[in-house]
PDB file of C-alpha atoms in Angstrom:
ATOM      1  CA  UNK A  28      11.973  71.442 175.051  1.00 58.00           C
ATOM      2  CA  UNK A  29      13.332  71.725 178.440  1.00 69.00           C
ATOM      3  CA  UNK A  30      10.270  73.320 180.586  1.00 67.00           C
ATOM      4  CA  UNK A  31      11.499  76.384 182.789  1.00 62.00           C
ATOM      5  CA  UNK A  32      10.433  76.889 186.565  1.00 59.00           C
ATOM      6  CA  UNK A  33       8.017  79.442 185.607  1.00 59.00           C
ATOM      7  CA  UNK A  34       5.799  77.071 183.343  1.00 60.00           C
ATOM      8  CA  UNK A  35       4.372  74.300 185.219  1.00 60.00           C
ATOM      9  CA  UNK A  36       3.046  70.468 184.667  1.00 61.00           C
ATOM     10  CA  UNK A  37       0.187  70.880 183.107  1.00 61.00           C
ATOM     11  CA  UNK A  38       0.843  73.943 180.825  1.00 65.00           C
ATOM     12  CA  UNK A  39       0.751  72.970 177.138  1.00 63.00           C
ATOM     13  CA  UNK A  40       4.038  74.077 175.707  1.00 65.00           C
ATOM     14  CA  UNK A  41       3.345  73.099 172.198  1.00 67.00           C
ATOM     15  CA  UNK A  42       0.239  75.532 171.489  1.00 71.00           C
ATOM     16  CA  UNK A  43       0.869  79.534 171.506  1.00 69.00           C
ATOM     17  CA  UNK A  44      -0.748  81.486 174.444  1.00 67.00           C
ATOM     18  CA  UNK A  45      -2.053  85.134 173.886  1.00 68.00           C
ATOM     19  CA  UNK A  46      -0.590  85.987 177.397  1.00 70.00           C
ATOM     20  CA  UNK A  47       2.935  84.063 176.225  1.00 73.00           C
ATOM     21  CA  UNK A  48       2.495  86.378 173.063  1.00 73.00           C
ATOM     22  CA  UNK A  49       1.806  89.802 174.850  1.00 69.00           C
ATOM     23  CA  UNK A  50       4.580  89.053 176.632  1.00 74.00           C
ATOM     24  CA  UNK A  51       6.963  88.480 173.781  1.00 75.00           C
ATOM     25  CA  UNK A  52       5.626  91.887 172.086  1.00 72.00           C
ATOM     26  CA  UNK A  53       6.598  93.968 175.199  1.00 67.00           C
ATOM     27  CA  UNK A  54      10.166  92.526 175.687  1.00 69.00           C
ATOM     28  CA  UNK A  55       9.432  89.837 178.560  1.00 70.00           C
ATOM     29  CA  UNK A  56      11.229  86.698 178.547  1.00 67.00           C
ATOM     30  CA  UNK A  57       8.227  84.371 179.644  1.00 71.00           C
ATOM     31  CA  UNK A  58       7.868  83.234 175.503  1.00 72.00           C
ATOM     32  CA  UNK A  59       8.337  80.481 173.516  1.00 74.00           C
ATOM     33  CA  UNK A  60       9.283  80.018 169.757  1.00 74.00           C
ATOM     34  CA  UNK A  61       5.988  79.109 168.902  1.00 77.00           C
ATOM     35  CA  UNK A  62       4.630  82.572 170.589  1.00 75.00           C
ATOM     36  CA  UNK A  63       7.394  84.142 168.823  1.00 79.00           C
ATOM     37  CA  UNK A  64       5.964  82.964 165.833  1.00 78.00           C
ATOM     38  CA  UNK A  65       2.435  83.165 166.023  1.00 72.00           C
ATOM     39  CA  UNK A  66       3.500  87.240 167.254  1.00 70.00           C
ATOM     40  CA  UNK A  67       4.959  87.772 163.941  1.00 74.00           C
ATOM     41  CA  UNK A  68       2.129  86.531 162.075  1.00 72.00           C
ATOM     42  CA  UNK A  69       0.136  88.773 163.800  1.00 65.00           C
ATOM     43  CA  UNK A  70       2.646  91.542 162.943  1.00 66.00           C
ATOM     44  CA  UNK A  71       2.420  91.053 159.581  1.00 62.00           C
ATOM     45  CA  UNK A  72      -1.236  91.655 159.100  1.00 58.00           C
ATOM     46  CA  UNK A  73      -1.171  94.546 161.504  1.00 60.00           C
ATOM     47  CA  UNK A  74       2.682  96.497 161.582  1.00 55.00           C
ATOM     48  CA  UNK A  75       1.743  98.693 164.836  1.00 64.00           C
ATOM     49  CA  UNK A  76       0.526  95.731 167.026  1.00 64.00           C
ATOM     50  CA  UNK A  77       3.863  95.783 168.991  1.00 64.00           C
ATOM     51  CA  UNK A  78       4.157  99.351 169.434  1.00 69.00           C
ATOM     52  CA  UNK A  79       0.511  99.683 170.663  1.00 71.00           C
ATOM     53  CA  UNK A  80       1.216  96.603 173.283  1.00 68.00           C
ATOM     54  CA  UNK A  81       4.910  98.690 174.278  1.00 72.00           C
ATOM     55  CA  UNK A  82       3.060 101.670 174.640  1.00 80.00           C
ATOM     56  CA  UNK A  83       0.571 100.187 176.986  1.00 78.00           C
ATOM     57  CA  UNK A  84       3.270  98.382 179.216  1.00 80.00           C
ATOM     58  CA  UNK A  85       5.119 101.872 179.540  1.00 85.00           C
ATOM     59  CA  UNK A  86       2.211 103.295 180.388  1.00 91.00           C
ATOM     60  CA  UNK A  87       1.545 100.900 183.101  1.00 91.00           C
ATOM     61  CA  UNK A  88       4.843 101.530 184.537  1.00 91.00           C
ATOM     62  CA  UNK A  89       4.372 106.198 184.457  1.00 95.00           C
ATOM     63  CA  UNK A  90       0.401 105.087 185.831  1.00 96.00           C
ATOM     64  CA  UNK A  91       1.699 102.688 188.590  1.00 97.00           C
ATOM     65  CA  UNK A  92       5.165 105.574 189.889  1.00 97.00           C
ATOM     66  CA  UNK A  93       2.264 108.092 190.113  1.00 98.00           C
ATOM     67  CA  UNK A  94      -0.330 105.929 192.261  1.00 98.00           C
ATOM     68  CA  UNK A  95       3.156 105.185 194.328  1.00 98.00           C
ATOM     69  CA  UNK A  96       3.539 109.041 194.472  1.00 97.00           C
ATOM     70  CA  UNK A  97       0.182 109.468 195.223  1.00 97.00           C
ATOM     71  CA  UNK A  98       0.323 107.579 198.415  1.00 97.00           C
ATOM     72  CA  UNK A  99      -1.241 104.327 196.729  1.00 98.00           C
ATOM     73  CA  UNK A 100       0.399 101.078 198.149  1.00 97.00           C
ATOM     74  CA  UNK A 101      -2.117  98.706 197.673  1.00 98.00           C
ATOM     75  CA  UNK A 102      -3.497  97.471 193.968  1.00 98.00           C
ATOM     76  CA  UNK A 103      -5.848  95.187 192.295  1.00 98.00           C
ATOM     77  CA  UNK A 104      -4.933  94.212 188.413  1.00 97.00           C
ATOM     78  CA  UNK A 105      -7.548  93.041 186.804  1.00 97.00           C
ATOM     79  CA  UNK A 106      -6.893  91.505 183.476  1.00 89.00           C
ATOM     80  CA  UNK A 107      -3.032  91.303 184.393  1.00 86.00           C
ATOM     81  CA  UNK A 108      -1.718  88.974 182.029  1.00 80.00           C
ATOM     82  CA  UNK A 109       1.600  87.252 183.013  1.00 76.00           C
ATOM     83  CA  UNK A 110       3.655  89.551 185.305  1.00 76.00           C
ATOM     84  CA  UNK A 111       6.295  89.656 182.712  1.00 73.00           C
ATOM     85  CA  UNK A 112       8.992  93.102 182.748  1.00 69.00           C
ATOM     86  CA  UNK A 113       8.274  95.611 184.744  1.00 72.00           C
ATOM     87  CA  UNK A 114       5.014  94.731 185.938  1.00 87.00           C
ATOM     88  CA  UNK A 115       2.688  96.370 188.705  1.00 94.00           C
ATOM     89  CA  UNK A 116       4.739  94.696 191.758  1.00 94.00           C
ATOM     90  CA  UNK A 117       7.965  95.512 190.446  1.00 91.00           C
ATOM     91  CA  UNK A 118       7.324  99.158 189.775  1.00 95.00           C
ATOM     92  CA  UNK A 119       5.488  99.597 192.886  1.00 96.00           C
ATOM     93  CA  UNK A 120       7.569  98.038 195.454  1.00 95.00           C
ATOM     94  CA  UNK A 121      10.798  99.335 193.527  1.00 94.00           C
ATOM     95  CA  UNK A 122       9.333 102.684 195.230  1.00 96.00           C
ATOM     96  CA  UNK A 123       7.337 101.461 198.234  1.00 97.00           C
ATOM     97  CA  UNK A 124       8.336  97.886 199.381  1.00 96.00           C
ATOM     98  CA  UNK A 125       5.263  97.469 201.574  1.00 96.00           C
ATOM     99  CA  UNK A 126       3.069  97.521 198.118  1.00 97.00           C
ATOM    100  CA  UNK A 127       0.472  94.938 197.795  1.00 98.00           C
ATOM    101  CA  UNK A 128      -0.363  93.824 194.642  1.00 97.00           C
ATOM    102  CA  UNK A 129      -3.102  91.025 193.289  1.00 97.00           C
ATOM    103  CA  UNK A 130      -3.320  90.130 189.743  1.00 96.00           C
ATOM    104  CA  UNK A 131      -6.923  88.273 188.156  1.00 96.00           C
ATOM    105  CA  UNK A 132      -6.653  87.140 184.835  1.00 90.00           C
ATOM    106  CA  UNK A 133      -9.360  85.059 183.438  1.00 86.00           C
ATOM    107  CA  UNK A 134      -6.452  83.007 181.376  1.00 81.00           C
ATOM    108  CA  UNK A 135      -5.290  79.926 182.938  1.00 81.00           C
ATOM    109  CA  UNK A 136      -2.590  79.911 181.438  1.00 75.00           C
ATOM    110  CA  UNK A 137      -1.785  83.152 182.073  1.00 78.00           C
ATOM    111  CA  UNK A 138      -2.671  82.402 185.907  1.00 84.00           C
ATOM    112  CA  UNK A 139      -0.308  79.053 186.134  1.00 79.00           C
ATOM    113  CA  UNK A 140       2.830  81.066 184.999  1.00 76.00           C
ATOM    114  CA  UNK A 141       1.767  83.841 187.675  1.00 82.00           C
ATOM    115  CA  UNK A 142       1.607  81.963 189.979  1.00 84.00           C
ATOM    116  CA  UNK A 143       4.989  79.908 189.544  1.00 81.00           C
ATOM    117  CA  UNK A 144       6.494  83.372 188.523  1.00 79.00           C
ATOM    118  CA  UNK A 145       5.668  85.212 192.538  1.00 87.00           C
ATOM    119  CA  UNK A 146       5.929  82.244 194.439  1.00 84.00           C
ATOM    120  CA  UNK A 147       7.217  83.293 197.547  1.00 84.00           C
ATOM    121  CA  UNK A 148       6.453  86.658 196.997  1.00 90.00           C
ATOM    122  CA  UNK A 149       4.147  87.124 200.084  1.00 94.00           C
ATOM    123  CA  UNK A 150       2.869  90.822 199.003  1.00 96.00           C
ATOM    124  CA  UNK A 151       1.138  89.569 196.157  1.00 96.00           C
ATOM    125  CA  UNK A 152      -1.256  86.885 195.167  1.00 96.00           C
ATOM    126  CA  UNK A 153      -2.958  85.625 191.981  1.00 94.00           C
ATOM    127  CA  UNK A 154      -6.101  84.357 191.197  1.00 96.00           C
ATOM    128  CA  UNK A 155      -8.515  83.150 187.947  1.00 92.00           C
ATOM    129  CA  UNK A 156     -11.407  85.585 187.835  1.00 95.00           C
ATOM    130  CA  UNK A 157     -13.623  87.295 185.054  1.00 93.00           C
ATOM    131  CA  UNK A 158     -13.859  91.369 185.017  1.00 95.00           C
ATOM    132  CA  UNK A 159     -17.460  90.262 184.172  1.00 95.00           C
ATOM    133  CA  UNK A 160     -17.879  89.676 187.444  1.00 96.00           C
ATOM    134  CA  UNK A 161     -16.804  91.755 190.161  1.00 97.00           C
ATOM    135  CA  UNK A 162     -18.303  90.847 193.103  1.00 97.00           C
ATOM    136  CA  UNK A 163     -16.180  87.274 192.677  1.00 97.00           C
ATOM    137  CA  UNK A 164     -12.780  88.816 192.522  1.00 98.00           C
ATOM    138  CA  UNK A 165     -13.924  91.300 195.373  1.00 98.00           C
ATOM    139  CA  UNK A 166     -15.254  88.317 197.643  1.00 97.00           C
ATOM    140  CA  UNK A 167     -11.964  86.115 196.853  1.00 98.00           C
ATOM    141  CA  UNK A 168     -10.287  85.226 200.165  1.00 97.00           C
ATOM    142  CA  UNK A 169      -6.939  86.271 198.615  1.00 96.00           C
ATOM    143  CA  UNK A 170      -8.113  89.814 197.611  1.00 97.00           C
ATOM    144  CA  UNK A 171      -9.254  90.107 200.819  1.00 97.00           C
ATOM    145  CA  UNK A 172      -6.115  88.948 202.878  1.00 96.00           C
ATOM    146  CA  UNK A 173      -4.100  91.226 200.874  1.00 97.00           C
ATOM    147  CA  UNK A 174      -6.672  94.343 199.911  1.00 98.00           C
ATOM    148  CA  UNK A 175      -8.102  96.420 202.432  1.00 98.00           C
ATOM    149  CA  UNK A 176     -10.979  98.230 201.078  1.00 97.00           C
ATOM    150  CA  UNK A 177     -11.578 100.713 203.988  1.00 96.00           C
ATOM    151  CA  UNK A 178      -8.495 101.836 202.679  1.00 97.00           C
ATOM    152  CA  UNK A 179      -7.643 103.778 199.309  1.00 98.00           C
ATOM    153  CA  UNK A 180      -6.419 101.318 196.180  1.00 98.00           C
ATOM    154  CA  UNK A 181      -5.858 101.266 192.759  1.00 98.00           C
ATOM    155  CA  UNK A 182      -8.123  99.400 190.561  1.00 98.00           C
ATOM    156  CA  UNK A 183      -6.298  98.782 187.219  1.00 98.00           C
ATOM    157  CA  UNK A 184      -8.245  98.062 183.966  1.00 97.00           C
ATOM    158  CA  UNK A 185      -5.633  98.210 181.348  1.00 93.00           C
ATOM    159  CA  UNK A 186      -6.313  96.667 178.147  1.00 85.00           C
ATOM    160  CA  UNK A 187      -9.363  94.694 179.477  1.00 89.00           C
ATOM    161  CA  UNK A 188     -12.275  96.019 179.005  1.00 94.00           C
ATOM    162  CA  UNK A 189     -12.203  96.003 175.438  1.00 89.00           C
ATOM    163  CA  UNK A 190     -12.476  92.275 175.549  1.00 85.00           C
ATOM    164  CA  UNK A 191     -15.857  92.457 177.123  1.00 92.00           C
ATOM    165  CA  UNK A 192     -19.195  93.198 175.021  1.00 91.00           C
ATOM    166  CA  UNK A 193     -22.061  95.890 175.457  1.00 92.00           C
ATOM    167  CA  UNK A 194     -24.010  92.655 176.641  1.00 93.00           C
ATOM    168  CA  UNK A 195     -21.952  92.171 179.930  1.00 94.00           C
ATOM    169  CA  UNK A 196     -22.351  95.260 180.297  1.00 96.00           C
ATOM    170  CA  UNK A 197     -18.761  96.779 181.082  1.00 96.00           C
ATOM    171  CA  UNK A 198     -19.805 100.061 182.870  1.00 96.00           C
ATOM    172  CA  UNK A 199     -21.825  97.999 185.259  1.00 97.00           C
ATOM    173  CA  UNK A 200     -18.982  95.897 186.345  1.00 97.00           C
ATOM    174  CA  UNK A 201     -16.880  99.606 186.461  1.00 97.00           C
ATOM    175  CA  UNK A 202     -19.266 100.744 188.408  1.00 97.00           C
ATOM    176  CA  UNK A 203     -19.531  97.790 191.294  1.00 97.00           C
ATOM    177  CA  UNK A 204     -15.622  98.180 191.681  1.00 97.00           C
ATOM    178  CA  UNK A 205     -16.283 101.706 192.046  1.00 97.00           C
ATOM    179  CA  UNK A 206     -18.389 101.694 194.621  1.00 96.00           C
ATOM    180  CA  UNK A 207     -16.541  98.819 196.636  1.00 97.00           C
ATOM    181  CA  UNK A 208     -13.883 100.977 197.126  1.00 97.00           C
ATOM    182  CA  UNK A 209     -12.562 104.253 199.104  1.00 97.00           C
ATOM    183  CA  UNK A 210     -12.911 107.113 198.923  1.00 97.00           C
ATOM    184  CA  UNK A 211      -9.120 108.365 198.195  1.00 97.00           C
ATOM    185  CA  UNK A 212      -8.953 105.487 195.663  1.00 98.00           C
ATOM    186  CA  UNK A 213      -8.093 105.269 192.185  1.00 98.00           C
ATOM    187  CA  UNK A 214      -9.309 103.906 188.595  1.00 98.00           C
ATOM    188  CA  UNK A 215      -6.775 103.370 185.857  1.00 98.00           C
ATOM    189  CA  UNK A 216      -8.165 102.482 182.091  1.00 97.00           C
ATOM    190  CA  UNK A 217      -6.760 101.608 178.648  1.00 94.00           C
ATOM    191  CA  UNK A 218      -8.593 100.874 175.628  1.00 93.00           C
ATOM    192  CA  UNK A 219      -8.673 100.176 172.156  1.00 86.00           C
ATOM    193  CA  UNK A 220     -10.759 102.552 170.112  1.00 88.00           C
ATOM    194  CA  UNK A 221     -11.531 102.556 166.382  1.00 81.00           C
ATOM    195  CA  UNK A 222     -11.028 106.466 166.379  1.00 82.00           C
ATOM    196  CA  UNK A 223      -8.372 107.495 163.574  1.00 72.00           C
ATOM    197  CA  UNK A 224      -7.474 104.067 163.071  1.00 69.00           C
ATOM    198  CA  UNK A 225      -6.254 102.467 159.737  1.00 64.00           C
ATOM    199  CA  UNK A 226      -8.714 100.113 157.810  1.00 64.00           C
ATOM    200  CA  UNK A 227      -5.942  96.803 158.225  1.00 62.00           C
ATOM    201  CA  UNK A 228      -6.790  97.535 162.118  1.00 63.00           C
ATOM    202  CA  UNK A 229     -10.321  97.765 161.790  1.00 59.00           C
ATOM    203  CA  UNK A 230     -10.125  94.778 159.731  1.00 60.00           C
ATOM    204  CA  UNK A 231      -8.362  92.626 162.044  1.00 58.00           C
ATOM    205  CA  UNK A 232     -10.642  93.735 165.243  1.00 55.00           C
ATOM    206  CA  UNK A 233     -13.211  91.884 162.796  1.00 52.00           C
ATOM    207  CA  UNK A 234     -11.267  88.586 162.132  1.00 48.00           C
ATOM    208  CA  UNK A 235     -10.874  88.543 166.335  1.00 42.00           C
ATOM    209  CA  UNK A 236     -14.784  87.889 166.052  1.00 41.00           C
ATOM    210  CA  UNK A 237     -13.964  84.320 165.217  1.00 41.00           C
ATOM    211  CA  UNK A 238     -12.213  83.887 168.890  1.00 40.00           C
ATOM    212  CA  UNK A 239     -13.102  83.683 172.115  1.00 47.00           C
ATOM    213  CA  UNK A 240     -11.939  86.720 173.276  1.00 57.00           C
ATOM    214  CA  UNK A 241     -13.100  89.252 170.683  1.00 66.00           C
ATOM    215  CA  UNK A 242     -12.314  93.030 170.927  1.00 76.00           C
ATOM    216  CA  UNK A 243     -14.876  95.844 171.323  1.00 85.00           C
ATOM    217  CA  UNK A 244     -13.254  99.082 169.726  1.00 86.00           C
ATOM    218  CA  UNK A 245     -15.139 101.832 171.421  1.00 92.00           C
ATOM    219  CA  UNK A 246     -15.006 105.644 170.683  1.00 93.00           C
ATOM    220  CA  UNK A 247     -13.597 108.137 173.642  1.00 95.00           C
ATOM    221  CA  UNK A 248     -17.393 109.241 175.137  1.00 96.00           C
ATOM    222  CA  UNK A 249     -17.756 105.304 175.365  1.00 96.00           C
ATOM    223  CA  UNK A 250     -14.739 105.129 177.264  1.00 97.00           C
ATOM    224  CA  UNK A 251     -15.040 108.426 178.859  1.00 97.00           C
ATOM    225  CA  UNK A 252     -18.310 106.839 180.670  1.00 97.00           C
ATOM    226  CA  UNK A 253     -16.715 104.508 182.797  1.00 97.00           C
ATOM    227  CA  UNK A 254     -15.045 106.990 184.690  1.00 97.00           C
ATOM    228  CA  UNK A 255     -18.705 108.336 185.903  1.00 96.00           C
ATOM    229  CA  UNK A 256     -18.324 109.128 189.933  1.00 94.00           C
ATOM    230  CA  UNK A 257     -14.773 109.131 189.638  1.00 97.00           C
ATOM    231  CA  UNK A 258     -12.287 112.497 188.750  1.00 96.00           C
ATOM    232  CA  UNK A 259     -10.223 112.587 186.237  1.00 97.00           C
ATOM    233  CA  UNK A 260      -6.716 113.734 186.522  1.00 97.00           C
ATOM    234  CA  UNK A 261      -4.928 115.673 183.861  1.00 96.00           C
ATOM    235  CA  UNK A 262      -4.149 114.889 181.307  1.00 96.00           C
ATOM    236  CA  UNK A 263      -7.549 113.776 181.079  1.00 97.00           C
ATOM    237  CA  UNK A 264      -8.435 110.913 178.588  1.00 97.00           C
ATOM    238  CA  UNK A 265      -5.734 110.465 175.957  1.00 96.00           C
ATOM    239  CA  UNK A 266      -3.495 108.387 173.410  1.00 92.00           C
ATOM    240  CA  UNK A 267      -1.546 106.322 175.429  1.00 91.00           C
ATOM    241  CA  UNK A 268       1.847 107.703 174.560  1.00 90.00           C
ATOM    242  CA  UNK A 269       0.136 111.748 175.886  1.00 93.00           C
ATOM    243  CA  UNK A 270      -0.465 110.530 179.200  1.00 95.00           C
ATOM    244  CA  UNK A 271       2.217 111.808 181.124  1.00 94.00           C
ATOM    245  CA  UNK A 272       5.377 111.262 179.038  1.00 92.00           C
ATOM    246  CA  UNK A 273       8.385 111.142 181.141  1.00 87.00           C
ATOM    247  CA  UNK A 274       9.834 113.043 178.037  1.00 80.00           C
ATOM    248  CA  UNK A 275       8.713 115.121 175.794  1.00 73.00           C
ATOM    249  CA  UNK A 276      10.782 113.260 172.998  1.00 67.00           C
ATOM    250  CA  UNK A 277       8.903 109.949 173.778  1.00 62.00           C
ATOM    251  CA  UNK A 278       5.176 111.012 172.077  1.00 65.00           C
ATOM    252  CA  UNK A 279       5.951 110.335 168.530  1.00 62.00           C
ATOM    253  CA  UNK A 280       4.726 112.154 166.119  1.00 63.00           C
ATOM    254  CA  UNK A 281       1.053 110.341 165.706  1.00 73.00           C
ATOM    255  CA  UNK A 282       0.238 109.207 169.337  1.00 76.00           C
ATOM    256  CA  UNK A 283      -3.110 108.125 167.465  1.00 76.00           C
ATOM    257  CA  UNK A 284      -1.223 105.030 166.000  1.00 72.00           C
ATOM    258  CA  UNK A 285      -1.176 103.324 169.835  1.00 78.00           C
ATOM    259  CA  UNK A 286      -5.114 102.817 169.076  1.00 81.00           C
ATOM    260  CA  UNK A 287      -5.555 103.344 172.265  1.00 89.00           C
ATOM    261  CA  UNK A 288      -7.113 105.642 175.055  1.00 94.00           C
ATOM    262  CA  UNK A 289      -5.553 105.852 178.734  1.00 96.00           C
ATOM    263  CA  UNK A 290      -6.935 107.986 181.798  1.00 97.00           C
ATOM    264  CA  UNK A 291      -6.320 107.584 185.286  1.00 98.00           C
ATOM    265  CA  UNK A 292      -8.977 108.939 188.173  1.00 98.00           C
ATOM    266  CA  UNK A 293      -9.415 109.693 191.601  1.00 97.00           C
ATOM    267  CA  UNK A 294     -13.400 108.491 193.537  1.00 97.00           C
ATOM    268  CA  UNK A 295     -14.686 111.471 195.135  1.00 81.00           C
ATOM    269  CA  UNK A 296     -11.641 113.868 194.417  1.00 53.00           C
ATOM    270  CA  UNK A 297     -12.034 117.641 193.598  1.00 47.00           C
ATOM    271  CA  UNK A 298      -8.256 118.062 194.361  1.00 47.00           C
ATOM    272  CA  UNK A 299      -6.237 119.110 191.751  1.00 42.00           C
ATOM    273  CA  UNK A 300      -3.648 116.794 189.806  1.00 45.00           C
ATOM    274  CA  UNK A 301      -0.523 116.602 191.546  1.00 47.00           C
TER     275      UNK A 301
END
């Protein structure tokens, strides 16, 4: 195999990656055949898999033109995966070229292709870092060159948090980012949930108990806690696919299936939505 610029020395191109195979689900191009493979296997044993990752990147994309709109230009993705298609630097400086973006990811494999992926890219930065611990990502020298905290930002949780257990206590580590940041700024959060999901689904959260990176399926009110000292803006907390459609025709007719909540909130705000 003939390794691209984007995967450097040192990445093992013969073993599938989960952030290789996230990437294949949502249409990226930063995949090999064996991620291709292991992604249909995965398919197989649960059919809405790939819609539920699609609806979470195009949710990403509607979440990151608001915070634009919103006069957000500065973010910090946590959990970030490979920047693959129309991630959080691409949508935001496609409508504010001064955007600053930093990406953690606790993968390193997911951080190596990052990093060959925006080199050059001087408005963003990447770096290995656990949610689990957020007073390491908010002391890292890179956050800091590129972040400014006395300002508003964007902290974006999507599709982490349900990889981290009651024991590390997830609303904590919320709650720390929360209060390192403005007042102006915003919270962004998807996660799986176990509410009206099928039993294959609930049956595969239990075979990811045999991994490392196990997922917590948590019902709305558990969700609905980490936004505690933050506002919600409308639509609230809802299936990923009912938060802000940019067309009616695009929630499909069980927005349930995504298995997934999203909400998106404001620290200190008692303005309305815009």
């Amino acid at each position: 195999m003939t390794r691209p610029s984007w995967a450097p020395e040192g990445i093992d191109l013969d073993r599938p990656s989960a952030s290789r195979v996230y990437d294949y689900f949502v249409g990226g191009m930063h995949n090999f055949e064996i991620d291709r493979q292991l992604a249909l296997q995965i398919e197989a044993f649960t059919p809405n898999v790939a819609e539920t990752m699609r609806a979470n990147r195009d949710l990403l994309r509607r979440c990151v033109r608001f915070l634009v709109d919103a006069g957000i230009n500065q973010f910090l993705d946590i959990g970030s995966g490979i920047p693959t298609v129309g991630n959080v630097h691409e949508v935001a400086q496609g409508r504010d070229p001064s955007a600053r973006v930093v990406y953690v990811d606790i993968d390193p494999v997911a951080v190596a292709h990052s990093r060959a992926i925006l080199d050059g890219d001087p408005r963003t930065a990447v770096i290995q870092a656990d949610v689990r611990q957020p007073d390491v990502i908010l002391a890292d020298p890179q956050v800091r060159k590129l972040i400014d905290f006395d300002e508003p930002v964007a902290v974006l949780l999507l599709g982490v948090l349900h990889f981290v257990g009651n024991d590390a206590d997830p609303r904590g580590c919320v709650a720390a980012l929360r209060d390192a940041v403005a007042s102006g700024s915003y919270l962004a959060i998807t996660h799986a949930t176990f509410d009206g999901q099928p039993t294959e689904v609930l049956e595969a959260q239990k075979l990811s108990g045999r991994t490392s990176t196990e997922i917590v399926l948590r019902a709305k009110d558990e969700i609905a806690a980490y936004f505690d000292g933050w506002s919600l803006m409308e639509p609230g907390l809802v299936h990923l696919p009912l938060w802000r459609p940019d067309n009616p025709d695009d929630i499909y007719s069980a927005p349930e299936q995504s298995g997934a909540y999203a909400g998106v909130a404001r620290k200190n705000s008692v303005e309305a939505a815009p």
